[in-house]
mmCIF file of C-alpha atoms and ligand atoms in Angstrom:
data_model
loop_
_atom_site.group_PDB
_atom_site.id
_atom_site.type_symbol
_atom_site.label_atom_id
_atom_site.label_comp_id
_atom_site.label_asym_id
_atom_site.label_seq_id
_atom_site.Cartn_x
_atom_site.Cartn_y
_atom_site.Cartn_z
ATOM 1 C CA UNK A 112 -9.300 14.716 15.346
ATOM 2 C CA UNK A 113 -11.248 11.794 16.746
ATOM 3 C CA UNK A 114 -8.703 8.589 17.382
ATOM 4 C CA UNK A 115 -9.591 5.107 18.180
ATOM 5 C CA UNK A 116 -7.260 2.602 19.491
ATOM 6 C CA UNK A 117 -8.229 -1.038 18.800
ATOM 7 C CA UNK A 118 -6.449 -4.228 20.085
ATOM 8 C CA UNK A 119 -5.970 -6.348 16.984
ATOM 9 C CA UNK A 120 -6.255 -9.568 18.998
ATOM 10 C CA UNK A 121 -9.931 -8.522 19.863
ATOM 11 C CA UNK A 122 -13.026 -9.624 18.275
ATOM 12 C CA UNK A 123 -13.892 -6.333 15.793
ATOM 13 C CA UNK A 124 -17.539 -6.995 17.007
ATOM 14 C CA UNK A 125 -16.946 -5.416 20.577
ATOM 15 C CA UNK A 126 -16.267 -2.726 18.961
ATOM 16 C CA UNK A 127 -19.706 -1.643 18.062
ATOM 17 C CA UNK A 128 -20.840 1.713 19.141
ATOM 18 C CA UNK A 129 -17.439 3.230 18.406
ATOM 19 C CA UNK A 130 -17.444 1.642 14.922
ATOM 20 C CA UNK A 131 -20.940 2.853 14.431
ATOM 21 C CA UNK A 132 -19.381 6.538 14.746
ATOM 22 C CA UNK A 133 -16.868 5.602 12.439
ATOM 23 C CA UNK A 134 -19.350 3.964 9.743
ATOM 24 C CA UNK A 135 -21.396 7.241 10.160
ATOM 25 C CA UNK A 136 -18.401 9.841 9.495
ATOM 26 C CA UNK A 137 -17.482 8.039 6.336
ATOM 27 C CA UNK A 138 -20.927 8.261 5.392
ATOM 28 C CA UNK A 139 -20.697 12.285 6.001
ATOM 29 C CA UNK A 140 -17.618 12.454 3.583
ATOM 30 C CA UNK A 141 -14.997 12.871 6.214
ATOM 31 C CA UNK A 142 -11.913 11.253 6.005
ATOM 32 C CA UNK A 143 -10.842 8.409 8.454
ATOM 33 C CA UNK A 144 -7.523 6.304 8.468
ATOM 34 C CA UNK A 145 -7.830 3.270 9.153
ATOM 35 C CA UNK A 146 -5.006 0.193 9.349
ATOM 36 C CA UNK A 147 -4.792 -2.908 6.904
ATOM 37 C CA UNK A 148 -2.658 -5.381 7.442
ATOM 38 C CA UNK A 149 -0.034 -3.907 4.905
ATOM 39 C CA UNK A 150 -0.063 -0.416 5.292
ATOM 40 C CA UNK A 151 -2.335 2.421 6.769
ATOM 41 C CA UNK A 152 -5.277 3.939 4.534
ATOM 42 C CA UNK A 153 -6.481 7.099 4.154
ATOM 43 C CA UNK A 154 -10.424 6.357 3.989
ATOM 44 C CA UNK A 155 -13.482 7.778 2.097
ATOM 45 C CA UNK A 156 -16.763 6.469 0.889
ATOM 46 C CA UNK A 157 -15.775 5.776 -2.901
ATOM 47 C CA UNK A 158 -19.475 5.915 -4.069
ATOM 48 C CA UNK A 159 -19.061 9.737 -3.051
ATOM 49 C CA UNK A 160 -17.113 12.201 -5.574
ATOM 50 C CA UNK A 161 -17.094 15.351 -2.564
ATOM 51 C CA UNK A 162 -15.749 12.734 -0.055
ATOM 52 C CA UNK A 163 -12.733 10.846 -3.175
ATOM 53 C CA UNK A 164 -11.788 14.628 -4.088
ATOM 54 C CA UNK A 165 -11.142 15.411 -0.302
ATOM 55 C CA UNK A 166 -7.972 12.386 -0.643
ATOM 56 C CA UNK A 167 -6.763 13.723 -3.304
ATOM 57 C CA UNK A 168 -6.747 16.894 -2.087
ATOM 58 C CA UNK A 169 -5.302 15.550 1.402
ATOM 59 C CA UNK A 170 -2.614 13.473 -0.313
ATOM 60 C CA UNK A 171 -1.570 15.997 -2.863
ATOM 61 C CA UNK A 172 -2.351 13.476 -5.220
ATOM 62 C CA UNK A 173 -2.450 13.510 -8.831
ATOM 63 C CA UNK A 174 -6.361 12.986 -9.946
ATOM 64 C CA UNK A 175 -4.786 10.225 -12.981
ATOM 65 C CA UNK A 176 -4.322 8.397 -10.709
ATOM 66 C CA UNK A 177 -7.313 6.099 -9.185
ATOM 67 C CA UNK A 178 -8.028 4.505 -6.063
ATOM 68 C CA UNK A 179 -8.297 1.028 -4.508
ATOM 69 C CA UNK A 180 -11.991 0.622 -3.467
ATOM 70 C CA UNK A 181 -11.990 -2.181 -0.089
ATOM 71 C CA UNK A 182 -15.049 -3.955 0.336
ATOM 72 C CA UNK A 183 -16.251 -6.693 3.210
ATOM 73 C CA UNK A 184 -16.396 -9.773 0.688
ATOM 74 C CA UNK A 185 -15.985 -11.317 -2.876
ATOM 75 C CA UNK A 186 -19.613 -11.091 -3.135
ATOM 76 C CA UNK A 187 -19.509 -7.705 -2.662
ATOM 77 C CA UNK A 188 -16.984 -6.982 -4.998
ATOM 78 C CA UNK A 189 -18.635 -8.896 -7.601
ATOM 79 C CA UNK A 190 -21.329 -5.930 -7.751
ATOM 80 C CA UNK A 191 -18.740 -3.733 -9.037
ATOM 81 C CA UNK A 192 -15.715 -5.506 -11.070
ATOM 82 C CA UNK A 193 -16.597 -8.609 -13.691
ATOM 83 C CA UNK A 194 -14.692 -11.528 -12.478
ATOM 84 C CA UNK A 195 -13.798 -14.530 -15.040
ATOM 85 C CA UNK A 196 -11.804 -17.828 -13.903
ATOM 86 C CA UNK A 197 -8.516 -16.072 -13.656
ATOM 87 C CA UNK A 198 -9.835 -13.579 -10.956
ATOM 88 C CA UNK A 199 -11.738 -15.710 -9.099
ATOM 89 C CA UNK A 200 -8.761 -18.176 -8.490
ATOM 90 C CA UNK A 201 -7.294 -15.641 -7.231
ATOM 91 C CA UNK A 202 -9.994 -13.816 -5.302
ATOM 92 C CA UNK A 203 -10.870 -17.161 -3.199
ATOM 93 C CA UNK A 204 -6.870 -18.092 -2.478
ATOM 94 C CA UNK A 205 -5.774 -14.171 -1.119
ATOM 95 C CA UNK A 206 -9.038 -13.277 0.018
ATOM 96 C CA UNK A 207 -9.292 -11.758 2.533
ATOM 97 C CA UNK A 208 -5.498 -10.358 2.063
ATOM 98 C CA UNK A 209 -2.943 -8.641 0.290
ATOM 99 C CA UNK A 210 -4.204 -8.386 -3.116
ATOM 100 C CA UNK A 211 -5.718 -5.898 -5.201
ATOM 101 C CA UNK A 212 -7.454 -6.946 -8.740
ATOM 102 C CA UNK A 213 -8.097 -4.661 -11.513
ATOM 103 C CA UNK A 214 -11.311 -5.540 -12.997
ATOM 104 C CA UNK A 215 -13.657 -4.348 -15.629
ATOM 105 C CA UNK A 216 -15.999 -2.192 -14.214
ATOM 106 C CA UNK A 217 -19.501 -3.847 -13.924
ATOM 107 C CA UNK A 218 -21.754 -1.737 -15.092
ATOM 108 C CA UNK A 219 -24.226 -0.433 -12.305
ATOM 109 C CA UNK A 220 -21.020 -0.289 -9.972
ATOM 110 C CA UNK A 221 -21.933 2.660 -7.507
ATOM 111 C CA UNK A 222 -17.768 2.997 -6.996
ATOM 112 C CA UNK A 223 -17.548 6.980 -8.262
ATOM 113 C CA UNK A 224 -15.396 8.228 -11.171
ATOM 114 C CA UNK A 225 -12.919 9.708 -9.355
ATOM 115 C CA UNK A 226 -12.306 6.955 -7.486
ATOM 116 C CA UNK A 227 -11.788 4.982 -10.851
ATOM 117 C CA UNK A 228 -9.695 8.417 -12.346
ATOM 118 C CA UNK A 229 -12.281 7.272 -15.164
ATOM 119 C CA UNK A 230 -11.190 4.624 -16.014
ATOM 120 C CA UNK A 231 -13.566 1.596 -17.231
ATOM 121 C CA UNK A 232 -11.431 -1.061 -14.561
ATOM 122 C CA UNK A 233 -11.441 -0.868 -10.680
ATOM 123 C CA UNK A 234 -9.394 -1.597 -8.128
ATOM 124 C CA UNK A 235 -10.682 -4.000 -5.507
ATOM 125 C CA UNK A 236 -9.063 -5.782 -2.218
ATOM 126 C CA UNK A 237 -11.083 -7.693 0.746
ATOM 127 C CA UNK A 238 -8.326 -6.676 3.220
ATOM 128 C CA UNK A 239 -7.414 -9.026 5.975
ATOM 129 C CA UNK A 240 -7.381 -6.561 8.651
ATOM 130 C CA UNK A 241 -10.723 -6.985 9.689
ATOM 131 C CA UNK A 242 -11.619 -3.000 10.443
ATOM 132 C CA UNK A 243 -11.677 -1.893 7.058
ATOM 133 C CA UNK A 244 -14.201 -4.976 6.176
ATOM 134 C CA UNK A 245 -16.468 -4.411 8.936
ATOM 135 C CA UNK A 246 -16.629 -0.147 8.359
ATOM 136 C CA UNK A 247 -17.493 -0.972 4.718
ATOM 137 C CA UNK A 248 -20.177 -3.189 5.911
ATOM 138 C CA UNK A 249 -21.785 -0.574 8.643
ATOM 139 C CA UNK A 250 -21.423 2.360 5.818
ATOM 140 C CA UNK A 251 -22.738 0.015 3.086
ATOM 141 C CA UNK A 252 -20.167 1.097 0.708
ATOM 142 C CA UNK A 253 -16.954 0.531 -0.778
ATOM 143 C CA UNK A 254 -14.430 2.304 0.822
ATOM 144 C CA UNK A 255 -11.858 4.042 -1.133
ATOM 145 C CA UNK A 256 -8.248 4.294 0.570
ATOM 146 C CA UNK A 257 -5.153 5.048 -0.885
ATOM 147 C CA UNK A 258 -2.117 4.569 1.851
ATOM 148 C CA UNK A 259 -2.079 7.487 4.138
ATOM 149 C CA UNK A 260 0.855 9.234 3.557
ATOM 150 C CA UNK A 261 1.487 12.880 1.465
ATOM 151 C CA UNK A 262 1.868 11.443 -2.408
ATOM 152 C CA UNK A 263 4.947 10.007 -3.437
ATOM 153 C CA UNK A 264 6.243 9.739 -0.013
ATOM 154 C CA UNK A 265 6.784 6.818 2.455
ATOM 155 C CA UNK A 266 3.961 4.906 3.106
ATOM 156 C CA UNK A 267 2.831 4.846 6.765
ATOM 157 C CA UNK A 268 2.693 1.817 9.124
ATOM 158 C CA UNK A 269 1.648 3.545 12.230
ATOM 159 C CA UNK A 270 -1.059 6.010 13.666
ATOM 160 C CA UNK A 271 2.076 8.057 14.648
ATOM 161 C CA UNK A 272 3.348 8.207 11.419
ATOM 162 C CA UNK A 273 0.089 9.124 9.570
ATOM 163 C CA UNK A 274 -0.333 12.010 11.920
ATOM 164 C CA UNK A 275 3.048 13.382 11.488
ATOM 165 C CA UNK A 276 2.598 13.168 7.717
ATOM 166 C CA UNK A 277 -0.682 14.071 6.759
ATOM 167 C CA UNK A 278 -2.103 15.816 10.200
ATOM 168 C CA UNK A 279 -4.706 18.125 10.218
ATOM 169 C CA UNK A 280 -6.007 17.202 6.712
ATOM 170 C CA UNK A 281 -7.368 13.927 8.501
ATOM 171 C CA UNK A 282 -10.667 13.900 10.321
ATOM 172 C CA UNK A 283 -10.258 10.729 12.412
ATOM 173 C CA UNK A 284 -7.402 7.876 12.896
ATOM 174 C CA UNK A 285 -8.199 4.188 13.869
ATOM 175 C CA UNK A 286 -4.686 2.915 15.552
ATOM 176 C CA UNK A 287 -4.591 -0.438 15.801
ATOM 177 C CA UNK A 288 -0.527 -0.628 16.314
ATOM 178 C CA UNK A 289 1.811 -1.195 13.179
ATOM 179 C CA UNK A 290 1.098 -2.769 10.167
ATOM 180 C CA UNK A 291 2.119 -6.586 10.433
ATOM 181 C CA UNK A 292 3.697 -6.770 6.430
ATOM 182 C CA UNK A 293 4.172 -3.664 5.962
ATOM 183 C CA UNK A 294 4.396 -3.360 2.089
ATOM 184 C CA UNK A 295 1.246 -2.963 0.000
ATOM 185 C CA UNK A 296 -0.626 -4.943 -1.830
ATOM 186 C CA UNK A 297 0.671 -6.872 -4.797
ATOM 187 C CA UNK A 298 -1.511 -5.287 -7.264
ATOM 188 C CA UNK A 299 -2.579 -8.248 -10.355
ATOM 189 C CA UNK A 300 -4.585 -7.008 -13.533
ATOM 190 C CA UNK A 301 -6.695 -9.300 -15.880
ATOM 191 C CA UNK A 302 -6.317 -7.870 -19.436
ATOM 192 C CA UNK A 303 -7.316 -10.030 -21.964
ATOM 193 C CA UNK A 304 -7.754 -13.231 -20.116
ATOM 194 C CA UNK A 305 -3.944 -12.846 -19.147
ATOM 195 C CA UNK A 306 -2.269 -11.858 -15.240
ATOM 196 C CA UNK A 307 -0.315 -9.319 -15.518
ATOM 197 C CA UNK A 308 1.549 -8.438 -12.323
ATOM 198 C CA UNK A 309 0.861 -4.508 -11.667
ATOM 199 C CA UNK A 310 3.111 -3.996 -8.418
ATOM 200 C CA UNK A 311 4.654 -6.916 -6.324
ATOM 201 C CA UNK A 312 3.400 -6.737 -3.022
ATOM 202 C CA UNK A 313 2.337 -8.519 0.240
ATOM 203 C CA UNK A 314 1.599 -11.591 -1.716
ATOM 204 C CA UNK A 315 4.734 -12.900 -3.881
ATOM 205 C CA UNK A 316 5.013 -13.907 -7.222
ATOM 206 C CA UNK A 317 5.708 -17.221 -6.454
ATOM 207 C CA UNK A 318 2.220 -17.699 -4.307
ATOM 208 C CA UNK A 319 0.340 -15.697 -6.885
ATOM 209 C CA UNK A 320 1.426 -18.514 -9.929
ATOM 210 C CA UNK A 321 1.469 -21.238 -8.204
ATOM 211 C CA UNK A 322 -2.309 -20.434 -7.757
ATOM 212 C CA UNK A 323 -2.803 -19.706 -10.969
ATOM 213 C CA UNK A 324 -0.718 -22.912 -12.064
ATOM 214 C CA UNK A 325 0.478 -20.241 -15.022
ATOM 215 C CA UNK A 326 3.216 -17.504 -14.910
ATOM 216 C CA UNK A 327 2.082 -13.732 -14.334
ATOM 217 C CA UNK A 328 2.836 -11.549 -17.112
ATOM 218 C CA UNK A 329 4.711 -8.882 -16.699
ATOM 219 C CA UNK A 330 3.819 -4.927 -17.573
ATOM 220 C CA UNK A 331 5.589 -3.396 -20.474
ATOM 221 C CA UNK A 332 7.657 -0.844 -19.550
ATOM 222 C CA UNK A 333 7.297 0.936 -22.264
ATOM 223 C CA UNK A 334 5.385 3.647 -20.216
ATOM 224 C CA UNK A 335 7.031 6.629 -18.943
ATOM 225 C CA UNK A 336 5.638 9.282 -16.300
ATOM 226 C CA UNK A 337 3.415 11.870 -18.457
ATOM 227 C CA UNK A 338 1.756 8.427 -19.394
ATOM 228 C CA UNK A 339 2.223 5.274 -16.995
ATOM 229 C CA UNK A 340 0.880 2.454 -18.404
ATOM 230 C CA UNK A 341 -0.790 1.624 -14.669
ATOM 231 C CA UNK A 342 -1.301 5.394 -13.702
ATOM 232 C CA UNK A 343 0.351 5.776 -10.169
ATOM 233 C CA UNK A 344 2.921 3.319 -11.025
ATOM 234 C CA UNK A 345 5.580 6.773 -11.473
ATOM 235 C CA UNK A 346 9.478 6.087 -11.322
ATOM 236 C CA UNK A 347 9.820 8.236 -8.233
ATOM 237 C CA UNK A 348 7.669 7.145 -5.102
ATOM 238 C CA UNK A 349 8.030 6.276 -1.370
ATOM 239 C CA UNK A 350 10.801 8.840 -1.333
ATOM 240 C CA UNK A 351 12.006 10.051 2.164
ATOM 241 C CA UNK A 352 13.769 13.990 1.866
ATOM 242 C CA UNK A 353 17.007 12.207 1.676
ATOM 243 C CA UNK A 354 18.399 10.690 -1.272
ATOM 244 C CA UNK A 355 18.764 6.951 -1.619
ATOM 245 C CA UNK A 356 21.577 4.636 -3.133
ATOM 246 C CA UNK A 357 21.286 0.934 -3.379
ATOM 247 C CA UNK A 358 23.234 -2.405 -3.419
ATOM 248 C CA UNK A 359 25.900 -0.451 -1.441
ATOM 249 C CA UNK A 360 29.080 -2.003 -1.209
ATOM 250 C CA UNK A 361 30.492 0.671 1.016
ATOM 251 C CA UNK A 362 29.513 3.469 3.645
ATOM 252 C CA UNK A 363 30.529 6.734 2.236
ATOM 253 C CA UNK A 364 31.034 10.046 4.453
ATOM 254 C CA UNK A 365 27.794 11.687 6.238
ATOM 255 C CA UNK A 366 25.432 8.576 4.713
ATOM 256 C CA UNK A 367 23.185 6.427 6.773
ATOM 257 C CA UNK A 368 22.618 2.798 6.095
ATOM 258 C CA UNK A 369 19.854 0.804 6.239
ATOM 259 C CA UNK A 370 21.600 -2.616 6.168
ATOM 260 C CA UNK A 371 19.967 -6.298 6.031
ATOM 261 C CA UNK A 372 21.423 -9.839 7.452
ATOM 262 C CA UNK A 373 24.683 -10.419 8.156
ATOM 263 C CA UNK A 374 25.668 -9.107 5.625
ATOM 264 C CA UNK A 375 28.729 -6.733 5.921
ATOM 265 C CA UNK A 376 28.890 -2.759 4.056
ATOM 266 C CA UNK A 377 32.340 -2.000 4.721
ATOM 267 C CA UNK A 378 32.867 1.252 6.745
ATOM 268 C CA UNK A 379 29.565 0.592 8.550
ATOM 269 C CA UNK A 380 30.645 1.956 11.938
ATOM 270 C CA UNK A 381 31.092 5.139 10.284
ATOM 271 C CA UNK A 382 27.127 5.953 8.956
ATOM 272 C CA UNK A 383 25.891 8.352 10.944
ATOM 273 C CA UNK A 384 23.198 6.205 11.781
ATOM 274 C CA UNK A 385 22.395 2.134 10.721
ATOM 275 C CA UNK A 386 19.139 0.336 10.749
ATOM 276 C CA UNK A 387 19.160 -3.665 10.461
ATOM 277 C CA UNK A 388 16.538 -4.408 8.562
ATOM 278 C CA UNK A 389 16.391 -8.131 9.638
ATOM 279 C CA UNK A 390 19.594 -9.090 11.383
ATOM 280 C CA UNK A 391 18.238 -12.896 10.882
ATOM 281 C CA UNK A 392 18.008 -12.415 7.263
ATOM 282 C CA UNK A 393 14.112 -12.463 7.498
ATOM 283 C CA UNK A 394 12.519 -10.686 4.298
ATOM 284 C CA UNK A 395 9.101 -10.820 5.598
ATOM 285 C CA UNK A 396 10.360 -8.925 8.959
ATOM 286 C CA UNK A 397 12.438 -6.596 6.830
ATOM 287 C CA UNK A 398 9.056 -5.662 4.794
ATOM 288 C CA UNK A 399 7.481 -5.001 7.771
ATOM 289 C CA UNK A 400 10.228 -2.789 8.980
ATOM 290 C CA UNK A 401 10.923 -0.918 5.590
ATOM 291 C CA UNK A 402 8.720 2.293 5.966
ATOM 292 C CA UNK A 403 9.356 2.783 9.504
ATOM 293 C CA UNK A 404 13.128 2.238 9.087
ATOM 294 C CA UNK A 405 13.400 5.065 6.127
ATOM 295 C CA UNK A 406 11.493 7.381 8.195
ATOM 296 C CA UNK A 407 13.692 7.379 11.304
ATOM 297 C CA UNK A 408 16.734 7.344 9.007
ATOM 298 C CA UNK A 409 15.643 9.963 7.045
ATOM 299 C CA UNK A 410 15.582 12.051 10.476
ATOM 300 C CA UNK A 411 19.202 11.294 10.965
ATOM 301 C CA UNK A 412 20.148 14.229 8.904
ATOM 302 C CA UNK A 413 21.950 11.865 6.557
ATOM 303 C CA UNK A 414 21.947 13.686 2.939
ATOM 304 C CA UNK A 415 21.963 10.126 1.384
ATOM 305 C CA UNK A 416 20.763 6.397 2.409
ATOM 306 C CA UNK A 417 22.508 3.879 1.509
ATOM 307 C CA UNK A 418 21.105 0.385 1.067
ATOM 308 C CA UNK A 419 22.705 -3.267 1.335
ATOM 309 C CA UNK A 420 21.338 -5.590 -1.314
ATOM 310 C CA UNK A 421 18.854 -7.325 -0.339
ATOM 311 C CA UNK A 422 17.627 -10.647 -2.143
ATOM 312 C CA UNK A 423 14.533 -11.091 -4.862
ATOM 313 C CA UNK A 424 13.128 -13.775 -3.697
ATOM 314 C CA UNK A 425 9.573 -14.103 -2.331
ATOM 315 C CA UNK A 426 8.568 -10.227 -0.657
ATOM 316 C CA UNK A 427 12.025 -9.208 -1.563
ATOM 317 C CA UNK A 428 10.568 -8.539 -5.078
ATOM 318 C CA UNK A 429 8.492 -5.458 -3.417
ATOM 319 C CA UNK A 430 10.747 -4.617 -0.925
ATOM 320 C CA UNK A 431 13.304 -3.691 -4.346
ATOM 321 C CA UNK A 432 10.359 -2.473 -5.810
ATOM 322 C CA UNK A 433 10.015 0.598 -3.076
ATOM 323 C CA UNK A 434 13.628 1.030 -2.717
ATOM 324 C CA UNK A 435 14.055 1.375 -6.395
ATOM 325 C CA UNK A 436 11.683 4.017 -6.741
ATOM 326 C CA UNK A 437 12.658 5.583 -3.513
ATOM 327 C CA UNK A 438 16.533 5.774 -5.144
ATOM 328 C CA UNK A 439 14.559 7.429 -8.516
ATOM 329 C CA UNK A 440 15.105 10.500 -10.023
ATOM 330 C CA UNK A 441 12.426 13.072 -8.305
ATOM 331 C CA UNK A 442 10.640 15.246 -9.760
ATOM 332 C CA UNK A 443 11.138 18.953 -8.795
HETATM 333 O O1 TXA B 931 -1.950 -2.209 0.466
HETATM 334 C C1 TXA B 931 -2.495 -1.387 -0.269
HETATM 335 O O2 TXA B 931 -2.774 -1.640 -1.447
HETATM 336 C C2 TXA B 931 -2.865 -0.019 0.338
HETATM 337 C C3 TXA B 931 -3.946 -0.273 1.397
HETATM 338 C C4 TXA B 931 -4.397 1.000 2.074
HETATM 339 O O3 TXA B 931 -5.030 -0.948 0.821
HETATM 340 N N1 TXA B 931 -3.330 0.889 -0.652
HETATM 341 C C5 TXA B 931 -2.507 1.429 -1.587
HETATM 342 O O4 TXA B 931 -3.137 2.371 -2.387
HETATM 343 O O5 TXA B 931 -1.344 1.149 -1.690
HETATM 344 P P1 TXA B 931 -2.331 3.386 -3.334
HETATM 345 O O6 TXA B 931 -3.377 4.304 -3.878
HETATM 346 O O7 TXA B 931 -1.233 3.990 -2.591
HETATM 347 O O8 TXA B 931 -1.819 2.485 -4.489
HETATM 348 C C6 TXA B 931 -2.760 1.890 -5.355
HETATM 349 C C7 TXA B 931 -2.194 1.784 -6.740
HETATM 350 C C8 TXA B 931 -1.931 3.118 -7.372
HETATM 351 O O9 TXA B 931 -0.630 3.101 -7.919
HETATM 352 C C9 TXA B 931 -2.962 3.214 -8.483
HETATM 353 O O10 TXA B 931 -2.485 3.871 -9.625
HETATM 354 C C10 TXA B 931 -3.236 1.753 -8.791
HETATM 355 O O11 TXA B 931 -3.185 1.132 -7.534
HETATM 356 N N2 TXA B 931 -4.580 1.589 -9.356
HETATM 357 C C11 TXA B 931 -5.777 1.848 -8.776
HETATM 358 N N3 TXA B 931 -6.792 1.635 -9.640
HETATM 359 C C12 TXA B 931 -6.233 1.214 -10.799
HETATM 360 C C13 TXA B 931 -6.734 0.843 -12.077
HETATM 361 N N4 TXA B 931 -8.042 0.839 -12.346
HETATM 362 N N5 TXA B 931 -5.835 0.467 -13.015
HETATM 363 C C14 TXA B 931 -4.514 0.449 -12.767
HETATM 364 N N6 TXA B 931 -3.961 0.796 -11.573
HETATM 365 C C15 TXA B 931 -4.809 1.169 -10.606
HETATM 366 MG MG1 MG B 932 0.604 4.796 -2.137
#
């Protein structure tokens, strides 16, 4: 496995030759993952069926369930999903950044059908994190990239964690140190000339209206697993081995707690490990410590996590998001 390591501060341009290697391996089909500013991604050229199947495959993923195609630019991603007004307010006030639109496909896209699980919409994000941009622009493609970790497990935030997680199934890793928010992206749908919010994310709510100047609608959940309404949005994700057991008001024997604040779990000093998420009370820091928090509690050997509440405002909608479906039912 080839890895890179790339200082973040540093103009992505001086990184030619080693991004030309890169660009070229993606355009073989290999797999490469590479960091966004939310969360790592496990990367293949989307226009390529061989090199989509190879994620799924990698992932253990379900084949329902599509992929979010990253591209350089909005003019770019204009040559594969029809944009109206609604979109493109949003696409020029998060671009580049944490958000993903589902679009009609435009016809003539060259984004494959796996990558779309056949659907007639895509998923597109111009991430901020300048690598993905620039390998989409040396390949000349879109670049397909669910987050790197095994499916419906904990997302990854570091080139550590992908390797321990998905390993040898990975050709190369681009490291550029951990993932600065930490959740993904809020995912936004335009069906019928309406918003409808798909998975709170990196972006809030709040920011995502207040562009719009018009509330985002909400998704029906009227869905249930054998038939999500958004495939991939299943009850059960992000789960570490352990279970999980929010709004805690108390430590019980043998749990570990992931705590957040000040705020107080009584019989704290007795988990056999604890985690502040944000002892400030910082949401934004506590999203960017989430993943990497339920990982290293998960290896504390505690049977169950248990969570402190932890507020809905702003990112704290996604952060509730991932704990709920951590704490969900799992499939056997
Ligand atoms: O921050 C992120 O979004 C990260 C980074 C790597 O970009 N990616 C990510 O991808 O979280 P993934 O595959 O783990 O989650 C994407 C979600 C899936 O639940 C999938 O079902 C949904 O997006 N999705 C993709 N295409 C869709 C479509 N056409 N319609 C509805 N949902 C879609
Ligand atoms: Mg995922």
């Amino acid at each position: 496995m080839h890895r890179l390591t790339i200082d973040p501060q540093r103009d992505i341009q001086s990184y030619g030759a080693d991004l030309d290697r890169f660009a070229a391996a993606l355009k073989e089909g290999q797999l490469v993952a590479i960091p966004t500013e939310t969360v790592y991604g496990l990367a293949a050229d989307a226009t390529s069926g061989i090199a989509c199947a190879r994620i799924f495959e990698a992932k253990g993923r379900p084949s329902f369930n599509p992929l979010i195609s990253h591209v350089a630019d909005l003019p770019t991603a204009k040559t594969h999903g029809v944009f109206g007004t609604l979109s493109s307010k949003l696409a020029e006030a998060f671009w580049p950044g944490p958000l993903t639109l589902v679009l009609p496909k435009k016809e003539g896209s060259t984004i494959c059908d796996l990558a779309t699980a056949g659907l007639d919409t895509v998923a597109l994000r111009v991430p901020a994190a300048p690598v993905m941009r620039r390998l989409s622009e040396l390949a000349g493609v879109p670049i397909a990239a669910p987050s790197a970790n095994k499916s419906g497990r904990i997302s990854t935030t570091s080139a550590q964690d992908v390797i321990d997680d998905l390993g040898s199934a990975i050709d190369h890793v681009i490291d550029a140190g951990p993932c600065p928010i930490g959740v993904e992206s809020t995912i936004v749908a335009i069906v019928d000339n309406n918003a409808v919010l798909l998975r709170p994310g990196g972006i809030s709510r709040e920011e995502i209206e207040r562009a719009l100047g018009q509330e985002l609608h909400l998704l029906q959940s009227t869905s249930n697993d054998e038939a999500p309404a958004a495939p991939g949005m299943l009850s059960s994700h992000y789960a570490p081995a352990a279970a999980v057991r929010l709004d805690a008001e108390e430590v019980r024997t043998g749990e570990a707690l992931l705590s957040f604040g000040a705020s107080t779990v009584r019989g704290a000093h007795e988990a056999l490990q604890t985690i502040n998420l944000s002892t400030t009370g910082s949401l934004r820091e506590a999203a960017a410590n989430l993943f990497k928090s339920m990982r290293q509690l998960d290896q504390s050997g505690a049977k169950t996590i248990c969570v402190a509440p932890i507020p809905m405002e702003g990112i704290g909608e996604a952060i509730n998001d991932r704990l709920r479906r951590a704490a969900a039912p799992r499939p056997d």
